[in-house]
mmCIF file of C-alpha atoms in Angstrom:
data_model
loop_
_atom_site.group_PDB
_atom_site.id
_atom_site.type_symbol
_atom_site.label_atom_id
_atom_site.label_comp_id
_atom_site.label_asym_id
_atom_site.label_seq_id
_atom_site.Cartn_x
_atom_site.Cartn_y
_atom_site.Cartn_z
ATOM 1 C CA MET W 1 31.270 -14.219 36.858
ATOM 2 C CA ALA W 2 30.908 -10.468 37.369
ATOM 3 C CA ALA W 3 27.835 -8.812 35.970
ATOM 4 C CA ASN W 4 28.344 -6.853 32.824
ATOM 5 C CA SER W 5 27.932 -3.179 33.758
ATOM 6 C CA THR W 6 27.314 -2.207 30.141
ATOM 7 C CA ALA W 7 24.468 -4.668 29.588
ATOM 8 C CA GLN W 8 21.642 -3.311 27.488
ATOM 9 C CA PRO W 9 18.247 -2.775 29.177
ATOM 10 C CA GLN W 10 15.776 -5.558 28.571
ATOM 11 C CA LYS W 11 13.069 -4.970 25.999
ATOM 12 C CA PRO W 12 9.404 -5.451 26.958
ATOM 13 C CA THR W 13 8.256 -9.024 26.371
ATOM 14 C CA THR W 14 4.486 -8.631 26.769
ATOM 15 C CA VAL W 15 2.181 -7.518 23.980
ATOM 16 C CA LEU W 16 0.965 -4.570 26.080
ATOM 17 C CA GLY W 17 4.537 -3.500 26.840
ATOM 18 C CA ARG W 18 5.542 -3.630 23.188
ATOM 19 C CA ALA W 19 2.424 -1.696 22.174
ATOM 20 C CA PHE W 20 3.202 0.987 24.777
ATOM 21 C CA VAL W 21 6.789 1.313 23.541
ATOM 22 C CA LEU W 22 5.585 1.527 19.921
ATOM 23 C CA VAL W 23 3.041 4.258 20.741
ATOM 24 C CA ALA W 24 5.667 6.166 22.746
ATOM 25 C CA LYS W 25 8.104 6.031 19.825
ATOM 26 C CA MET W 26 5.418 7.204 17.393
ATOM 27 C CA LEU W 27 4.500 10.148 19.607
ATOM 28 C CA PHE W 28 8.180 11.039 20.012
ATOM 29 C CA TRP W 29 8.772 11.149 16.255
ATOM 30 C CA LEU W 30 5.549 13.097 15.678
ATOM 31 C CA PHE W 31 6.519 15.749 18.219
ATOM 32 C CA LEU W 32 10.047 15.830 16.807
ATOM 33 C CA SER W 33 8.664 16.410 13.302
ATOM 34 C CA LEU W 34 6.433 19.216 14.597
ATOM 35 C CA PHE W 35 9.297 20.818 16.496
ATOM 36 C CA MET W 36 11.601 20.682 13.472
ATOM 37 C CA SER W 37 8.864 22.153 11.253
ATOM 38 C CA ILE W 38 8.501 25.154 13.558
ATOM 39 C CA ILE W 39 12.267 25.682 13.809
ATOM 40 C CA VAL W 40 12.678 25.478 10.019
ATOM 41 C CA GLU W 41 9.839 27.971 9.515
ATOM 42 C CA TRP W 42 11.415 30.403 11.984
ATOM 43 C CA VAL W 43 14.817 30.096 10.318
ATOM 44 C CA GLY W 44 13.208 30.622 6.917
ATOM 45 C CA MET W 45 11.339 33.712 8.123
ATOM 46 C CA THR W 46 14.611 35.168 9.377
ATOM 47 C CA TYR W 47 16.991 34.310 6.540
ATOM 48 C CA TYR W 48 15.266 32.829 3.454
ATOM 49 C CA TRP W 49 11.831 34.425 3.056
ATOM 50 C CA PRO W 50 11.840 37.530 5.296
ATOM 51 C CA ASP W 51 9.638 39.441 2.863
ATOM 52 C CA GLU W 52 6.889 36.832 3.071
ATOM 53 C CA GLY W 53 6.907 36.594 6.860
ATOM 54 C CA ILE W 54 3.875 34.817 8.300
ATOM 55 C CA SER W 55 2.206 34.716 4.867
ATOM 56 C CA HIS W 56 4.557 31.858 3.920
ATOM 57 C CA SER W 57 3.085 29.481 6.498
ATOM 58 C CA GLN W 58 -0.443 30.740 5.831
ATOM 59 C CA GLU W 59 -0.123 30.062 2.093
ATOM 60 C CA MET W 60 1.233 26.592 2.855
ATOM 61 C CA LEU W 61 -1.785 25.861 5.061
ATOM 62 C CA LYS W 62 -4.179 27.145 2.387
ATOM 63 C CA THR W 63 -2.514 25.007 -0.297
ATOM 64 C CA GLU W 64 -2.542 21.826 1.801
ATOM 65 C CA ILE W 65 -6.240 22.272 2.638
ATOM 66 C CA GLY W 66 -6.852 22.715 -1.089
ATOM 67 C CA TYR W 67 -5.157 19.357 -1.748
ATOM 68 C CA VAL W 68 -7.560 17.671 0.666
ATOM 69 C CA ASN W 69 -10.673 19.372 -0.709
ATOM 70 C CA ASN W 70 -9.796 18.787 -4.372
ATOM 71 C CA ASP W 71 -7.967 15.429 -4.432
ATOM 72 C CA PHE W 72 -9.196 13.520 -1.373
ATOM 73 C CA ARG W 73 -12.934 13.645 -1.878
ATOM 74 C CA ARG W 74 -13.474 9.972 -0.998
ATOM 75 C CA SER W 75 -11.649 7.726 1.412
ATOM 76 C CA LEU W 76 -12.044 4.407 3.203
ATOM 77 C CA VAL W 77 -11.294 6.203 6.469
ATOM 78 C CA THR W 78 -14.062 8.828 6.329
ATOM 79 C CA ASP W 79 -16.893 9.924 4.062
ATOM 80 C CA ASN W 80 -15.742 13.554 4.058
ATOM 81 C CA PRO W 81 -11.944 13.975 4.077
ATOM 82 C CA GLY W 82 -12.215 17.764 3.853
ATOM 83 C CA GLU W 83 -14.239 17.979 7.049
ATOM 84 C CA MET W 84 -11.807 15.619 8.759
ATOM 85 C CA ALA W 85 -8.805 17.781 7.843
ATOM 86 C CA ASN W 86 -10.589 20.948 8.959
ATOM 87 C CA ALA W 87 -11.595 19.281 12.227
ATOM 88 C CA TYR W 88 -7.984 18.298 12.891
ATOM 89 C CA SER W 89 -6.837 21.843 12.132
ATOM 90 C CA GLU W 90 -9.497 23.491 14.305
ATOM 91 C CA THR W 91 -8.818 21.134 17.212
ATOM 92 C CA PHE W 92 -5.095 21.855 17.164
ATOM 93 C CA LEU W 93 -5.812 25.597 16.881
ATOM 94 C CA LYS W 94 -8.245 25.461 19.785
ATOM 95 C CA TYR W 95 -5.803 23.865 22.215
ATOM 96 C CA THR W 96 -2.569 25.544 21.070
ATOM 97 C CA PHE W 97 -3.866 29.088 20.560
ATOM 98 C CA HIS W 98 -7.167 29.715 22.322
ATOM 99 C CA LYS W 99 -7.079 27.485 25.384
ATOM 100 C CA SER W 100 -3.323 27.569 25.924
ATOM 101 C CA GLY W 101 -3.345 31.271 26.773
ATOM 102 C CA VAL W 102 -1.368 32.358 23.708
ATOM 103 C CA GLU W 103 -4.288 34.380 22.357
ATOM 104 C CA SER W 104 -4.885 36.233 25.640
ATOM 105 C CA THR W 105 -1.144 36.858 26.034
ATOM 106 C CA LEU W 106 -0.933 38.491 22.600
ATOM 107 C CA GLU W 107 -4.006 40.602 23.372
ATOM 108 C CA TRP W 108 -2.387 41.713 26.623
ATOM 109 C CA ALA W 109 0.908 42.576 24.909
ATOM 110 C CA PHE W 110 -0.657 44.637 22.124
ATOM 111 C CA GLY W 111 -3.565 46.145 24.035
ATOM 112 C CA SER W 112 -2.015 47.344 27.277
ATOM 113 C CA GLN W 113 -0.428 50.699 27.847
ATOM 114 C CA PRO W 114 3.121 50.943 29.259
ATOM 115 C CA SER W 115 3.020 50.228 32.993
ATOM 116 C CA GLY W 116 6.187 52.045 33.940
ATOM 117 C CA LYS W 117 7.675 48.875 35.382
ATOM 118 C CA TRP W 118 10.668 47.886 33.314
ATOM 119 C CA LEU W 119 10.229 44.129 33.684
ATOM 120 C CA ILE W 120 6.575 44.131 32.584
ATOM 121 C CA ASP W 121 7.328 46.511 29.715
ATOM 122 C CA PHE W 122 10.299 44.365 28.667
ATOM 123 C CA VAL W 123 8.131 41.224 28.583
ATOM 124 C CA ARG W 124 5.465 43.069 26.596
ATOM 125 C CA GLU W 125 7.953 44.371 24.048
ATOM 126 C CA THR W 126 9.530 40.926 23.719
ATOM 127 C CA ILE W 127 6.143 39.354 23.002
ATOM 128 C CA ARG W 128 5.411 42.062 20.433
ATOM 129 C CA ALA W 129 8.746 41.424 18.728
ATOM 130 C CA MET W 130 8.056 37.668 18.666
ATOM 131 C CA ALA W 131 4.411 37.975 17.598
ATOM 132 C CA ASP W 132 5.000 37.012 13.968
ATOM 133 C CA TYR W 133 7.011 33.976 15.022
ATOM 134 C CA ILE W 134 4.308 32.916 17.481
ATOM 135 C CA VAL W 135 1.579 33.252 14.847
ATOM 136 C CA ALA W 136 3.736 31.350 12.331
ATOM 137 C CA ALA W 137 4.256 28.548 14.883
ATOM 138 C CA ILE W 138 0.492 28.283 15.423
ATOM 139 C CA THR W 139 -0.056 28.151 11.658
ATOM 140 C CA ILE W 140 2.581 25.430 11.304
ATOM 141 C CA ILE W 141 0.781 23.448 14.015
ATOM 142 C CA GLN W 142 -2.425 23.737 11.971
ATOM 143 C CA LEU W 143 -0.489 22.674 8.861
ATOM 144 C CA PHE W 144 0.879 19.725 10.841
ATOM 145 C CA ALA W 145 -2.696 18.730 11.719
ATOM 146 C CA VAL W 146 -3.830 18.887 8.082
ATOM 147 C CA ARG W 147 -0.838 16.824 6.931
ATOM 148 C CA LEU W 148 -1.492 14.346 9.720
ATOM 149 C CA SER W 149 -5.066 13.919 8.486
ATOM 150 C CA ILE W 150 -3.772 13.369 4.928
ATOM 151 C CA LEU W 151 -1.437 10.617 6.146
ATOM 152 C CA VAL W 152 -4.304 8.973 8.037
ATOM 153 C CA LEU W 153 -6.383 9.096 4.853
ATOM 154 C CA ALA W 154 -3.465 7.494 2.965
ATOM 155 C CA LEU W 155 -3.197 4.465 5.281
ATOM 156 C CA PRO W 156 -5.538 2.335 3.076
ATOM 157 C CA ALA W 157 -3.078 2.833 0.181
ATOM 158 C CA PHE W 158 -0.316 1.196 2.208
ATOM 159 C CA LEU W 159 -2.736 -1.574 3.210
ATOM 160 C CA ILE W 160 -3.745 -2.274 -0.398
ATOM 161 C CA PHE W 161 -0.162 -2.213 -1.715
ATOM 162 C CA GLY W 162 0.916 -4.437 1.162
ATOM 163 C CA MET W 163 -1.858 -7.022 0.654
ATOM 164 C CA VAL W 164 -1.308 -7.270 -3.106
ATOM 165 C CA ALA W 165 2.452 -7.562 -2.601
ATOM 166 C CA LEU W 166 2.009 -10.219 0.106
ATOM 167 C CA ILE W 167 -0.282 -12.372 -2.048
ATOM 168 C CA ASP W 168 2.036 -12.114 -5.055
ATOM 169 C CA GLY W 169 5.078 -12.823 -2.880
ATOM 170 C CA LEU W 170 3.525 -15.947 -1.358
ATOM 171 C CA ALA W 171 2.597 -17.151 -4.846
ATOM 172 C CA GLN W 172 6.214 -16.627 -5.984
ATOM 173 C CA ARG W 173 7.399 -18.480 -2.870
ATOM 174 C CA ASP W 174 5.222 -21.499 -3.713
ATOM 175 C CA LEU W 175 6.554 -21.523 -7.275
ATOM 176 C CA ARG W 176 10.119 -21.458 -5.951
ATOM 177 C CA ARG W 177 9.290 -24.207 -3.478
ATOM 178 C CA TRP W 178 7.848 -26.591 -6.096
ATOM 179 C CA GLN W 179 10.648 -25.820 -8.532
ATOM 180 C CA ALA W 180 13.264 -26.603 -5.868
ATOM 181 C CA GLY W 181 14.608 -23.070 -6.020
ATOM 182 C CA ARG W 182 17.146 -21.796 -3.536
ATOM 183 C CA GLU W 183 16.123 -19.490 -0.706
ATOM 184 C CA SER W 184 18.074 -16.412 0.336
ATOM 185 C CA ALA W 185 18.163 -15.665 4.058
ATOM 186 C CA TYR W 186 20.218 -12.538 3.330
ATOM 187 C CA LEU W 187 17.553 -11.138 1.001
ATOM 188 C CA TYR W 188 14.747 -12.082 3.374
ATOM 189 C CA HIS W 189 16.242 -10.461 6.469
ATOM 190 C CA ASN W 190 17.299 -7.262 4.690
ATOM 191 C CA ALA W 191 13.906 -6.815 3.031
ATOM 192 C CA LYS W 192 12.122 -7.497 6.307
ATOM 193 C CA ARG W 193 14.275 -4.888 8.041
ATOM 194 C CA THR W 194 13.094 -2.138 5.654
ATOM 195 C CA ILE W 195 9.330 -2.665 6.116
ATOM 196 C CA LEU W 196 8.872 -0.603 9.286
ATOM 197 C CA PRO W 197 11.113 2.313 8.150
ATOM 198 C CA LEU W 198 9.250 2.523 4.825
ATOM 199 C CA LEU W 199 5.974 2.689 6.760
ATOM 200 C CA SER W 200 7.179 5.374 9.189
ATOM 201 C CA LEU W 201 9.427 7.563 7.002
ATOM 202 C CA PRO W 202 6.524 9.196 5.081
ATOM 203 C CA TRP W 203 5.196 10.537 8.380
ATOM 204 C CA ILE W 204 8.556 12.053 9.321
ATOM 205 C CA VAL W 205 9.421 13.396 5.848
ATOM 206 C CA TYR W 206 6.021 14.822 4.920
ATOM 207 C CA LEU W 207 5.229 16.318 8.322
ATOM 208 C CA ALA W 208 8.583 18.122 8.537
ATOM 209 C CA MET W 209 8.768 19.490 4.978
ATOM 210 C CA PRO W 210 9.296 23.295 4.894
ATOM 211 C CA ASN W 211 7.431 23.740 1.601
ATOM 212 C CA THR W 212 4.213 22.482 0.102
ATOM 213 C CA ILE W 213 4.233 19.426 -2.109
ATOM 214 C CA HIS W 214 1.366 17.312 -3.345
ATOM 215 C CA PRO W 215 1.051 14.408 -0.888
ATOM 216 C CA ASN W 216 0.909 11.882 -3.724
ATOM 217 C CA TYR W 217 4.555 12.649 -4.516
ATOM 218 C CA VAL W 218 5.485 11.524 -1.003
ATOM 219 C CA ILE W 219 2.915 8.838 -0.216
ATOM 220 C CA LEU W 220 2.887 6.862 -3.471
ATOM 221 C CA PRO W 221 6.669 6.242 -3.739
ATOM 222 C CA PHE W 222 6.822 5.063 -0.129
ATOM 223 C CA ALA W 223 3.698 2.909 -0.581
ATOM 224 C CA ILE W 224 5.236 1.264 -3.664
ATOM 225 C CA LEU W 225 8.546 0.650 -1.862
ATOM 226 C CA PHE W 226 6.626 -0.676 1.153
ATOM 227 C CA GLY W 227 4.779 -3.148 -1.070
ATOM 228 C CA LEU W 228 8.031 -4.143 -2.784
ATOM 229 C CA ALA W 229 9.679 -4.827 0.581
ATOM 230 C CA ILE W 230 6.744 -7.029 1.649
ATOM 231 C CA ASN W 231 6.818 -8.817 -1.700
ATOM 232 C CA ILE W 232 10.532 -9.604 -1.432
ATOM 233 C CA THR W 233 10.128 -10.696 2.191
ATOM 234 C CA ALA W 234 7.257 -13.050 1.358
ATOM 235 C CA ARG W 235 8.796 -14.635 -1.735
ATOM 236 C CA SER W 236 12.228 -15.107 -0.145
ATOM 237 C CA PHE W 237 10.815 -16.676 3.020
ATOM 238 C CA LYS W 238 12.145 -20.155 3.754
ATOM 239 C CA LYS W 239 10.739 -22.980 1.660
ATOM 240 C CA TYR W 240 9.566 -25.150 4.531
ATOM 241 C CA LEU W 241 7.762 -24.037 7.688
#
């Protein structure tokens, strides 16, 4: 029989291979969220908030840091969430602005006198025209770092909701088992299918948002839905192992 030319590539079967694929997917979605955040900020600066300019992204960064300092004073992840968020922000700033050459390029563009060579002068004028957009992109990267730290700090909430939901779901499963209740494979498989998206969507949605919003309004609904999905999966699992 001829080989099927449209056969799908085989998925990794080893634990290490699956872990590598999972990490690669996570990094892809994180970079995609960052890229979309920068593009949205640039579009907003051009069409929706031209009067605010770079102050829009700077105010967003200031507000998000305020959320961490005021509302995330204690966490199971770290003893000082504020310092963690600032460390994330400073690290991203260090590698994307200082060490990447962006800072020196801006200094060259604004500090040098016209050279008389049209190509060099054209590059310099282009950088000057794009300066606000470059600074806004750097600020959005810092904002991305702060939001990333907030999501890391929120991981215990998903863990707690998930554990409570799992215990309650297994208890409901035992009650159904001893009462000769009917199982629902349809409910089980559909609930199980939503667990990973509910765990990953907060990262995509929150990291790519063009405006500030208190993280609780994003994290808590997804954490509750995540726990509900685990609860339904556990209690609708088959009666007999």
